[in-house]
PDB file of C-alpha atoms and ligand atoms in Angstrom:
ATOM      1  CA  MET Z   1     -27.111  -0.212  -6.007  1.00  0.00           C
ATOM      2  CA  GLN Z   2     -26.704  -0.199  -2.232  1.00  0.00           C
ATOM      3  CA  SER Z   3     -24.093   1.840  -0.448  1.00  0.00           C
ATOM      4  CA  GLY Z   4     -21.288  -0.190   1.146  1.00  0.00           C
ATOM      5  CA  PRO Z   5     -17.984  -0.042   3.004  1.00  0.00           C
ATOM      6  CA  ILE Z   6     -14.745   1.104   1.391  1.00  0.00           C
ATOM      7  CA  GLY Z   7     -12.527  -1.938   0.829  1.00  0.00           C
ATOM      8  CA  ILE Z   8      -8.849  -1.744   1.683  1.00  0.00           C
ATOM      9  CA  PHE Z   9      -6.598  -4.533   0.469  1.00  0.00           C
ATOM     10  CA  ASP Z  10      -3.020  -5.595   1.075  1.00  0.00           C
ATOM     11  CA  SER Z  11      -1.101  -8.852   0.733  1.00  0.00           C
ATOM     12  CA  GLY Z  12      -0.695  -8.868   4.508  1.00  0.00           C
ATOM     13  CA  TYR Z  13      -0.516  -6.300   7.275  1.00  0.00           C
ATOM     14  CA  GLY Z  14       1.087  -3.372   5.427  1.00  0.00           C
ATOM     15  CA  GLY Z  15      -2.153  -1.814   4.243  1.00  0.00           C
ATOM     16  CA  LEU Z  16      -3.125  -1.294   7.868  1.00  0.00           C
ATOM     17  CA  THR Z  17      -0.567   1.560   8.004  1.00  0.00           C
ATOM     18  CA  VAL Z  18      -2.547   3.237   5.222  1.00  0.00           C
ATOM     19  CA  MET Z  19      -5.966   2.346   6.617  1.00  0.00           C
ATOM     20  CA  LYS Z  20      -4.993   3.867   9.975  1.00  0.00           C
ATOM     21  CA  GLU Z  21      -4.467   7.266   8.317  1.00  0.00           C
ATOM     22  CA  ILE Z  22      -7.560   6.954   6.116  1.00  0.00           C
ATOM     23  CA  VAL Z  23      -9.824   6.170   9.074  1.00  0.00           C
ATOM     24  CA  LYS Z  24      -8.294   9.065  11.033  1.00  0.00           C
ATOM     25  CA  LYS Z  25      -8.967  11.472   8.160  1.00  0.00           C
ATOM     26  CA  LEU Z  26     -12.352  10.060   7.086  1.00  0.00           C
ATOM     27  CA  PRO Z  27     -13.901   8.430  10.182  1.00  0.00           C
ATOM     28  CA  GLN Z  28     -17.473   8.774   8.929  1.00  0.00           C
ATOM     29  CA  TYR Z  29     -17.221   5.917   6.380  1.00  0.00           C
ATOM     30  CA  ASP Z  30     -17.401   2.147   6.885  1.00  0.00           C
ATOM     31  CA  TYR Z  31     -14.318   0.100   5.987  1.00  0.00           C
ATOM     32  CA  ILE Z  32     -13.446  -3.520   5.344  1.00  0.00           C
ATOM     33  CA  TYR Z  33      -9.787  -4.474   5.444  1.00  0.00           C
ATOM     34  CA  LEU Z  34      -8.632  -7.658   3.751  1.00  0.00           C
ATOM     35  CA  GLY Z  35      -5.131  -9.054   4.270  1.00  0.00           C
ATOM     36  CA  ASP Z  36      -4.193 -12.030   2.111  1.00  0.00           C
ATOM     37  CA  ASN Z  37      -1.858 -13.274   4.835  1.00  0.00           C
ATOM     38  CA  ALA Z  38      -2.071 -16.891   3.672  1.00  0.00           C
ATOM     39  CA  ARG Z  39      -0.280 -15.972   0.444  1.00  0.00           C
ATOM     40  CA  ALA Z  40       1.883 -13.015   1.553  1.00  0.00           C
ATOM     41  CA  PRO Z  41       4.399 -11.742   0.691  1.00  0.00           C
ATOM     42  CA  TYR Z  42       3.546 -10.833  -2.894  1.00  0.00           C
ATOM     43  CA  GLY Z  43       6.769  -8.873  -3.428  1.00  0.00           C
ATOM     44  CA  ASN Z  44       8.742 -11.586  -5.242  1.00  0.00           C
ATOM     45  CA  ARG Z  45       5.834 -13.142  -7.138  1.00  0.00           C
ATOM     46  CA  SER Z  46       5.226 -12.977 -10.895  1.00  0.00           C
ATOM     47  CA  PHE Z  47       2.870 -10.511 -12.602  1.00  0.00           C
ATOM     48  CA  GLU Z  48       0.391 -13.317 -13.335  1.00  0.00           C
ATOM     49  CA  THR Z  49       0.302 -14.528  -9.743  1.00  0.00           C
ATOM     50  CA  VAL Z  50      -0.041 -11.071  -8.180  1.00  0.00           C
ATOM     51  CA  TYR Z  51      -2.830 -10.285 -10.656  1.00  0.00           C
ATOM     52  CA  GLU Z  52      -4.655 -13.567  -9.973  1.00  0.00           C
ATOM     53  CA  TYR Z  53      -4.443 -13.239  -6.168  1.00  0.00           C
ATOM     54  CA  THR Z  54      -5.340  -9.546  -6.162  1.00  0.00           C
ATOM     55  CA  LEU Z  55      -8.348 -10.054  -8.443  1.00  0.00           C
ATOM     56  CA  GLN Z  56      -9.654 -12.843  -6.202  1.00  0.00           C
ATOM     57  CA  CYS Z  57      -9.384 -10.574  -3.167  1.00  0.00           C
ATOM     58  CA  VAL Z  58     -10.995  -7.662  -5.011  1.00  0.00           C
ATOM     59  CA  ASN Z  59     -13.921  -9.894  -6.046  1.00  0.00           C
ATOM     60  CA  ASN Z  60     -14.359 -11.025  -2.441  1.00  0.00           C
ATOM     61  CA  LEU Z  61     -14.483  -7.405  -1.289  1.00  0.00           C
ATOM     62  CA  PHE Z  62     -17.073  -6.604  -3.977  1.00  0.00           C
ATOM     63  CA  ASN Z  63     -19.084  -9.612  -2.728  1.00  0.00           C
ATOM     64  CA  LYS Z  64     -18.966  -8.116   0.752  1.00  0.00           C
ATOM     65  CA  GLY Z  65     -20.705  -5.016  -0.585  1.00  0.00           C
ATOM     66  CA  CYS Z  66     -17.768  -2.688  -1.256  1.00  0.00           C
ATOM     67  CA  ASN Z  67     -18.219  -0.355  -4.225  1.00  0.00           C
ATOM     68  CA  LEU Z  68     -14.815   1.289  -3.918  1.00  0.00           C
ATOM     69  CA  ILE Z  69     -11.597  -0.626  -3.200  1.00  0.00           C
ATOM     70  CA  ILE Z  70      -8.145   0.770  -2.467  1.00  0.00           C
ATOM     71  CA  LEU Z  71      -5.206  -1.501  -3.211  1.00  0.00           C
ATOM     72  CA  ALA Z  72      -3.139  -0.350  -0.222  1.00  0.00           C
ATOM     73  CA  CYS Z  73      -0.262  -2.396  -1.569  1.00  0.00           C
ATOM     74  CA  ASN Z  74       2.334  -1.035  -3.968  1.00  0.00           C
ATOM     75  CA  THR Z  75       3.107  -4.463  -5.380  1.00  0.00           C
ATOM     76  CA  ALA Z  76      -0.548  -5.116  -6.261  1.00  0.00           C
ATOM     77  CA  SER Z  77      -0.917  -1.542  -7.550  1.00  0.00           C
ATOM     78  CA  ALA Z  78       2.152  -2.074  -9.760  1.00  0.00           C
ATOM     79  CA  LYS Z  79       1.345  -5.534 -11.042  1.00  0.00           C
ATOM     80  CA  ALA Z  80      -2.433  -5.982 -10.971  1.00  0.00           C
ATOM     81  CA  LEU Z  81      -4.232  -2.631 -10.976  1.00  0.00           C
ATOM     82  CA  ARG Z  82      -3.997  -1.851 -14.666  1.00  0.00           C
ATOM     83  CA  ASN Z  83      -5.325  -5.284 -15.701  1.00  0.00           C
ATOM     84  CA  ILE Z  84      -8.153  -5.072 -13.180  1.00  0.00           C
ATOM     85  CA  GLN Z  85      -9.110  -1.589 -14.363  1.00  0.00           C
ATOM     86  CA  GLN Z  86      -8.844  -2.386 -18.057  1.00  0.00           C
ATOM     87  CA  ARG Z  87      -9.928  -6.037 -18.299  1.00  0.00           C
ATOM     88  CA  ASP Z  88     -12.111  -6.867 -15.328  1.00  0.00           C
ATOM     89  CA  LEU Z  89     -13.962  -3.745 -14.220  1.00  0.00           C
ATOM     90  CA  PRO Z  90     -15.467  -3.108 -17.680  1.00  0.00           C
ATOM     91  CA  LEU Z  91     -17.279  -6.455 -17.310  1.00  0.00           C
ATOM     92  CA  MET Z  92     -18.779  -5.421 -13.957  1.00  0.00           C
ATOM     93  CA  ASP Z  93     -21.194  -2.696 -12.818  1.00  0.00           C
ATOM     94  CA  SER Z  94     -19.795   0.539 -14.221  1.00  0.00           C
ATOM     95  CA  ARG Z  95     -20.051   2.258 -10.830  1.00  0.00           C
ATOM     96  CA  LEU Z  96     -17.485  -0.018  -9.137  1.00  0.00           C
ATOM     97  CA  ARG Z  97     -13.986   1.411  -8.652  1.00  0.00           C
ATOM     98  CA  VAL Z  98     -10.540   0.042  -7.750  1.00  0.00           C
ATOM     99  CA  LEU Z  99      -7.768   2.554  -7.014  1.00  0.00           C
ATOM    100  CA  GLY Z 100      -4.073   2.063  -6.292  1.00  0.00           C
ATOM    101  CA  VAL Z 101      -1.433   3.862  -4.245  1.00  0.00           C
ATOM    102  CA  ILE Z 102       1.309   4.526  -6.788  1.00  0.00           C
ATOM    103  CA  ARG Z 103      -0.289   7.258  -8.885  1.00  0.00           C
ATOM    104  CA  PRO Z 104      -1.447   9.454  -5.963  1.00  0.00           C
ATOM    105  CA  THR Z 105       2.032   9.151  -4.448  1.00  0.00           C
ATOM    106  CA  ALA Z 106       3.791   9.946  -7.730  1.00  0.00           C
ATOM    107  CA  GLU Z 107       1.574  13.007  -8.183  1.00  0.00           C
ATOM    108  CA  LEU Z 108       3.088  14.608  -5.074  1.00  0.00           C
ATOM    109  CA  LEU Z 109       6.543  13.161  -4.688  1.00  0.00           C
ATOM    110  CA  GLY Z 110       8.365  15.623  -6.927  1.00  0.00           C
ATOM    111  CA  ASN Z 111       7.162  18.543  -4.805  1.00  0.00           C
ATOM    112  CA  TYR Z 112       9.421  17.436  -1.954  1.00  0.00           C
ATOM    113  CA  SER Z 113      12.703  17.293  -3.861  1.00  0.00           C
ATOM    114  CA  LYS Z 114      14.828  20.387  -4.417  1.00  0.00           C
ATOM    115  CA  SER Z 115      17.716  18.401  -5.903  1.00  0.00           C
ATOM    116  CA  LYS Z 116      15.322  16.675  -8.350  1.00  0.00           C
ATOM    117  CA  ASN Z 117      16.637  13.292  -7.249  1.00  0.00           C
ATOM    118  CA  VAL Z 118      14.237  10.967  -5.503  1.00  0.00           C
ATOM    119  CA  GLY Z 119      14.912   7.530  -4.003  1.00  0.00           C
ATOM    120  CA  ILE Z 120      12.350   4.719  -3.847  1.00  0.00           C
ATOM    121  CA  LEU Z 121      12.616   1.797  -1.440  1.00  0.00           C
ATOM    122  CA  ALA Z 122      10.173  -0.948  -2.424  1.00  0.00           C
ATOM    123  CA  THR Z 123       9.658  -4.657  -3.044  1.00  0.00           C
ATOM    124  CA  SER Z 124      11.365  -6.366  -5.985  1.00  0.00           C
ATOM    125  CA  GLY Z 125       8.000  -6.517  -7.764  1.00  0.00           C
ATOM    126  CA  THR Z 126       7.354  -2.802  -7.490  1.00  0.00           C
ATOM    127  CA  VAL Z 127      10.906  -1.934  -8.551  1.00  0.00           C
ATOM    128  CA  SER Z 128      10.990  -4.300 -11.532  1.00  0.00           C
ATOM    129  CA  SER Z 129       7.601  -3.035 -12.753  1.00  0.00           C
ATOM    130  CA  ASN Z 130       9.177   0.450 -13.090  1.00  0.00           C
ATOM    131  CA  SER Z 131       5.792   1.890 -12.091  1.00  0.00           C
ATOM    132  CA  TYR Z 132       7.278   4.693  -9.970  1.00  0.00           C
ATOM    133  CA  PRO Z 133       9.697   6.056 -12.605  1.00  0.00           C
ATOM    134  CA  ILE Z 134       6.928   5.819 -15.232  1.00  0.00           C
ATOM    135  CA  GLU Z 135       4.293   7.588 -13.106  1.00  0.00           C
ATOM    136  CA  ILE Z 136       6.676  10.229 -11.678  1.00  0.00           C
ATOM    137  CA  GLU Z 137       7.861  11.072 -15.209  1.00  0.00           C
ATOM    138  CA  LYS Z 138       4.264  12.022 -16.124  1.00  0.00           C
ATOM    139  CA  PHE Z 139       4.054  14.665 -13.384  1.00  0.00           C
ATOM    140  CA  PHE Z 140       7.713  15.639 -12.881  1.00  0.00           C
ATOM    141  CA  PRO Z 141       9.746  14.940 -16.046  1.00  0.00           C
ATOM    142  CA  GLU Z 142      12.731  16.774 -14.540  1.00  0.00           C
ATOM    143  CA  ILE Z 143      13.062  14.285 -11.648  1.00  0.00           C
ATOM    144  CA  THR Z 144      15.535  11.399 -11.672  1.00  0.00           C
ATOM    145  CA  VAL Z 145      14.279   8.344  -9.805  1.00  0.00           C
ATOM    146  CA  HIS Z 146      16.687   5.946  -8.086  1.00  0.00           C
ATOM    147  CA  GLN Z 147      15.214   2.635  -6.950  1.00  0.00           C
ATOM    148  CA  GLU Z 148      16.327  -0.032  -4.504  1.00  0.00           C
ATOM    149  CA  ALA Z 149      14.538  -3.348  -4.016  1.00  0.00           C
ATOM    150  CA  CYS Z 150      14.552  -4.586  -0.425  1.00  0.00           C
ATOM    151  CA  PRO Z 151      13.243  -8.172  -0.759  1.00  0.00           C
ATOM    152  CA  ILE Z 152      14.044  -9.171   2.805  1.00  0.00           C
ATOM    153  CA  TRP Z 153      12.291  -6.291   4.577  1.00  0.00           C
ATOM    154  CA  VAL Z 154       8.693  -7.544   4.281  1.00  0.00           C
ATOM    155  CA  PRO Z 155       9.511 -11.041   5.639  1.00  0.00           C
ATOM    156  CA  LEU Z 156      11.412  -9.386   8.529  1.00  0.00           C
ATOM    157  CA  ILE Z 157       8.402  -7.178   9.273  1.00  0.00           C
ATOM    158  CA  GLU Z 158       5.727  -9.870   8.782  1.00  0.00           C
ATOM    159  CA  ASN Z 159       7.661 -12.144  11.159  1.00  0.00           C
ATOM    160  CA  ASN Z 160       8.054  -9.395  13.735  1.00  0.00           C
ATOM    161  CA  GLU Z 161      11.858  -9.584  13.493  1.00  0.00           C
ATOM    162  CA  PHE Z 162      12.362  -5.981  12.429  1.00  0.00           C
ATOM    163  CA  ASN Z 163      13.541  -4.729  15.813  1.00  0.00           C
ATOM    164  CA  ASN Z 164      16.336  -7.271  16.096  1.00  0.00           C
ATOM    165  CA  ILE Z 165      20.043  -6.777  15.413  1.00  0.00           C
ATOM    166  CA  GLY Z 166      19.859  -9.039  12.359  1.00  0.00           C
ATOM    167  CA  ALA Z 167      17.335  -6.697  10.799  1.00  0.00           C
ATOM    168  CA  GLU Z 168      19.633  -3.699  11.220  1.00  0.00           C
ATOM    169  CA  TYR Z 169      22.167  -5.270   8.884  1.00  0.00           C
ATOM    170  CA  PHE Z 170      19.603  -5.535   6.089  1.00  0.00           C
ATOM    171  CA  ILE Z 171      18.190  -2.063   6.679  1.00  0.00           C
ATOM    172  CA  GLN Z 172      21.652  -0.510   6.533  1.00  0.00           C
ATOM    173  CA  LYS Z 173      22.596  -2.555   3.476  1.00  0.00           C
ATOM    174  CA  HIS Z 174      19.683  -1.332   1.345  1.00  0.00           C
ATOM    175  CA  ILE Z 175      19.986   2.266   2.487  1.00  0.00           C
ATOM    176  CA  ASN Z 176      23.692   2.188   1.556  1.00  0.00           C
ATOM    177  CA  ASN Z 177      22.856   0.668  -1.828  1.00  0.00           C
ATOM    178  CA  LEU Z 178      20.281   3.369  -2.540  1.00  0.00           C
ATOM    179  CA  LEU Z 179      22.498   6.239  -1.458  1.00  0.00           C
ATOM    180  CA  SER Z 180      25.398   4.883  -3.525  1.00  0.00           C
ATOM    181  CA  LYS Z 181      23.295   5.397  -6.681  1.00  0.00           C
ATOM    182  CA  SER Z 182      23.517   9.198  -6.357  1.00  0.00           C
ATOM    183  CA  ASN Z 183      24.908  11.840  -4.004  1.00  0.00           C
ATOM    184  CA  ASN Z 184      21.985  14.099  -4.837  1.00  0.00           C
ATOM    185  CA  ILE Z 185      19.049  12.177  -3.370  1.00  0.00           C
ATOM    186  CA  ASP Z 186      17.225  14.502  -0.955  1.00  0.00           C
ATOM    187  CA  THR Z 187      13.866  12.682  -0.734  1.00  0.00           C
ATOM    188  CA  ILE Z 188      13.198   8.991  -0.135  1.00  0.00           C
ATOM    189  CA  LEU Z 189       9.821   7.274  -0.377  1.00  0.00           C
ATOM    190  CA  LEU Z 190       8.940   4.175   1.575  1.00  0.00           C
ATOM    191  CA  GLY Z 191       7.259   2.623  -1.464  1.00  0.00           C
ATOM    192  CA  CYS Z 192       5.854  -0.364   0.363  1.00  0.00           C
ATOM    193  CA  THR Z 193       3.056  -0.104   2.888  1.00  0.00           C
ATOM    194  CA  HIS Z 194       4.912  -2.383   5.314  1.00  0.00           C
ATOM    195  CA  TYR Z 195       7.942  -0.120   5.572  1.00  0.00           C
ATOM    196  CA  PRO Z 196       6.544   2.572   7.922  1.00  0.00           C
ATOM    197  CA  LEU Z 197       7.381   0.122  10.702  1.00  0.00           C
ATOM    198  CA  LEU Z 198      11.036   0.686   9.853  1.00  0.00           C
ATOM    199  CA  GLU Z 199      10.672   4.461   9.665  1.00  0.00           C
ATOM    200  CA  ASN Z 200      12.415   5.260  12.959  1.00  0.00           C
ATOM    201  CA  LYS Z 201      15.303   2.927  12.275  1.00  0.00           C
ATOM    202  CA  ILE Z 202      15.776   4.320   8.763  1.00  0.00           C
ATOM    203  CA  LYS Z 203      15.665   7.908  10.069  1.00  0.00           C
ATOM    204  CA  GLU Z 204      18.496   7.078  12.487  1.00  0.00           C
ATOM    205  CA  ILE Z 205      20.651   5.934   9.588  1.00  0.00           C
ATOM    206  CA  LEU Z 206      19.794   8.585   6.998  1.00  0.00           C
ATOM    207  CA  PRO Z 207      21.687  11.861   6.712  1.00  0.00           C
ATOM    208  CA  LYS Z 208      19.529  14.594   8.276  1.00  0.00           C
ATOM    209  CA  ASN Z 209      19.117  16.547   5.030  1.00  0.00           C
ATOM    210  CA  ILE Z 210      17.127  13.698   3.461  1.00  0.00           C
ATOM    211  CA  THR Z 211      13.327  13.758   3.768  1.00  0.00           C
ATOM    212  CA  LEU Z 212      11.751  10.358   4.393  1.00  0.00           C
ATOM    213  CA  LEU Z 213       8.143   9.931   3.251  1.00  0.00           C
ATOM    214  CA  SER Z 214       5.613   7.225   3.929  1.00  0.00           C
ATOM    215  CA  GLN Z 215       2.314   6.862   2.116  1.00  0.00           C
ATOM    216  CA  GLY Z 216      -0.420   6.772   4.776  1.00  0.00           C
ATOM    217  CA  ASN Z 217      -1.084  10.495   4.830  1.00  0.00           C
ATOM    218  CA  ILE Z 218      -0.633  10.967   1.129  1.00  0.00           C
ATOM    219  CA  ILE Z 219      -3.217   8.269   0.349  1.00  0.00           C
ATOM    220  CA  ALA Z 220      -5.672   9.522   2.980  1.00  0.00           C
ATOM    221  CA  ASN Z 221      -5.545  13.066   1.551  1.00  0.00           C
ATOM    222  CA  SER Z 222      -5.834  11.815  -1.991  1.00  0.00           C
ATOM    223  CA  LEU Z 223      -8.887   9.662  -1.119  1.00  0.00           C
ATOM    224  CA  LYS Z 224     -10.552  12.611   0.562  1.00  0.00           C
ATOM    225  CA  ASP Z 225      -9.966  14.703  -2.513  1.00  0.00           C
ATOM    226  CA  TYR Z 226     -11.173  11.901  -4.812  1.00  0.00           C
ATOM    227  CA  LEU Z 227     -14.443  11.487  -2.883  1.00  0.00           C
ATOM    228  CA  ASN Z 228     -14.981  15.257  -2.975  1.00  0.00           C
ATOM    229  CA  ARG Z 229     -14.631  15.205  -6.726  1.00  0.00           C
ATOM    230  CA  HIS Z 230     -16.737  12.061  -7.315  1.00  0.00           C
ATOM    231  CA  ASN Z 231     -20.059  12.690  -5.714  1.00  0.00           C
ATOM    232  CA  GLU Z 232     -21.802   9.697  -7.285  1.00  0.00           C
ATOM    233  CA  LEU Z 233     -19.233   7.314  -5.757  1.00  0.00           C
ATOM    234  CA  GLU Z 234     -19.161   9.121  -2.421  1.00  0.00           C
ATOM    235  CA  GLU Z 235     -22.894   8.501  -2.115  1.00  0.00           C
ATOM    236  CA  LEU Z 236     -22.239   4.778  -2.555  1.00  0.00           C
ATOM    237  CA  CYS Z 237     -19.945   4.723   0.508  1.00  0.00           C
ATOM    238  CA  SER Z 238     -21.901   3.858   3.655  1.00  0.00           C
ATOM    239  CA  LYS Z 239     -21.396   6.073   6.687  1.00  0.00           C
ATOM    240  CA  ASN Z 240     -21.733   4.389  10.067  1.00  0.00           C
ATOM    241  CA  GLY Z 241     -18.097   4.705  11.146  1.00  0.00           C
ATOM    242  CA  LYS Z 242     -17.659   0.897  11.297  1.00  0.00           C
ATOM    243  CA  VAL Z 243     -14.459  -1.009  10.568  1.00  0.00           C
ATOM    244  CA  ALA Z 244     -14.078  -4.747   9.946  1.00  0.00           C
ATOM    245  CA  PHE Z 245     -10.955  -6.817   9.350  1.00  0.00           C
ATOM    246  CA  TYR Z 246     -10.604 -10.030   7.365  1.00  0.00           C
ATOM    247  CA  THR Z 247      -7.606 -12.279   6.889  1.00  0.00           C
ATOM    248  CA  THR Z 248      -7.119 -15.321   4.677  1.00  0.00           C
ATOM    249  CA  ASP Z 249      -5.009 -16.949   7.417  1.00  0.00           C
ATOM    250  CA  SER Z 250      -5.129 -17.372  11.203  1.00  0.00           C
ATOM    251  CA  THR Z 251      -7.234 -14.683  12.906  1.00  0.00           C
ATOM    252  CA  GLU Z 252      -5.333 -15.261  16.124  1.00  0.00           C
ATOM    253  CA  ILE Z 253      -2.009 -14.329  14.516  1.00  0.00           C
ATOM    254  CA  PHE Z 254      -3.602 -11.442  12.593  1.00  0.00           C
ATOM    255  CA  ASP Z 255      -5.026  -9.908  15.766  1.00  0.00           C
ATOM    256  CA  LYS Z 256      -1.684 -10.235  17.545  1.00  0.00           C
ATOM    257  CA  GLN Z 257       0.432  -8.792  14.730  1.00  0.00           C
ATOM    258  CA  GLY Z 258      -2.096  -6.413  13.205  1.00  0.00           C
ATOM    259  CA  ASP Z 259      -2.180  -3.953  16.071  1.00  0.00           C
ATOM    260  CA  ILE Z 260       1.533  -3.175  15.553  1.00  0.00           C
ATOM    261  CA  PHE Z 261       0.593  -1.845  12.105  1.00  0.00           C
ATOM    262  CA  TYR Z 262      -2.797  -0.359  12.947  1.00  0.00           C
ATOM    263  CA  GLY Z 263      -1.713   1.240  16.192  1.00  0.00           C
ATOM    264  CA  LYS Z 264      -4.581  -0.237  18.193  1.00  0.00           C
ATOM    265  CA  LYS Z 265      -6.237  -3.533  19.012  1.00  0.00           C
ATOM    266  CA  LEU Z 266      -8.293  -5.127  16.293  1.00  0.00           C
ATOM    267  CA  LYS Z 267     -10.403  -8.250  15.882  1.00  0.00           C
ATOM    268  CA  SER Z 268     -10.405 -10.078  12.573  1.00  0.00           C
ATOM    269  CA  GLU Z 269     -12.560 -12.690  10.877  1.00  0.00           C
ATOM    270  CA  TYR Z 270     -11.396 -15.476   8.604  1.00  0.00           C
ATOM    271  CA  LEU Z 271     -12.180 -15.228   4.902  1.00  0.00           C
ATOM    272  CA  HIS Z 272     -11.828 -18.237   2.656  1.00  0.00           C
ATOM    273  CA  ILE Z 273     -10.755 -16.941  -0.743  1.00  0.00           C
ATOM    274  CA  ARG Z 274     -12.299 -18.728  -3.690  1.00  0.00           C
TER     275      ARG Z 274
HETATM  276  N1  DGL W   1       2.784  -4.080   1.377  1.00  0.00           N
HETATM  277  C1  DGL W   1       3.058  -4.425   0.035  1.00  0.00           C
HETATM  278  C2  DGL W   1       3.500  -3.236  -0.770  1.00  0.00           C
HETATM  279  O1  DGL W   1       3.136  -2.112  -0.470  1.00  0.00           O
HETATM  280  C3  DGL W   1       3.945  -5.587  -0.311  1.00  0.00           C
HETATM  281  C4  DGL W   1       4.256  -6.618   0.628  1.00  0.00           C
HETATM  282  C5  DGL W   1       4.506  -7.934  -0.029  1.00  0.00           C
HETATM  283  O2  DGL W   1       5.629  -8.191  -0.504  1.00  0.00           O
HETATM  284  O3  DGL W   1       3.560  -8.695  -0.067  1.00  0.00           O
HETATM  285  O4  DGL W   1       4.208  -3.394  -1.748  1.00  0.00           O
END
């Protein structure tokens, strides 16, 4: 088996906020990003659809030579990862791996909360899957998890409308809803990889005693640790420090929008998903 790039997948641009931190922490590896922009957002789609779309994208990344793929998308991690790991990977080369972002986040989240009350802001899909409460319970049974679905946030972000006055109404609305679920929340997770773009606006609204977390750093640290512990897989990750970006929609739009998420200019190629 040849070594290959690490694949990073999201429904659209959100995973770039995670990839940015991963590349900063682990610049020696090669990476391929794939955004399924033609079919984003995934947040309101059914389990079957998210699974079908995610599996297609994962297979395309395997075809491009990736041996390890990170689903840098909470919705795909919540709705597709388990099926891919249990049904599809066993039929492939046993060295291939697909990892998600929910478990590594859940493993740490409880450490931040003194009040033992954590808030999750995420897509409807992630919230309705209950993946965060289920995973957090395994590591921190004493923590109460309060969730709020914010179905309008991803479309606002994907359409670059998140800095407008209209967006503020929806940001405030969902923060109010979350905080009304408990007076004791002292830690809030941005449980969608698109949401770091709203981080500053949310911080302005939140009471100062509440810690706001996004996933980029958490996932980068957890990947570093994972590769340290899995030597055989680490050796299958090529190391030329190259990054490539693919989108299933217009490359022109991806390049224009993508840099807002990635923090620097990027150049994408079109990938026809089949
Ligand atoms: N960025 C994705 C996540 O982390 C979801 C965006 C979407 O709705 O497609 O959940």
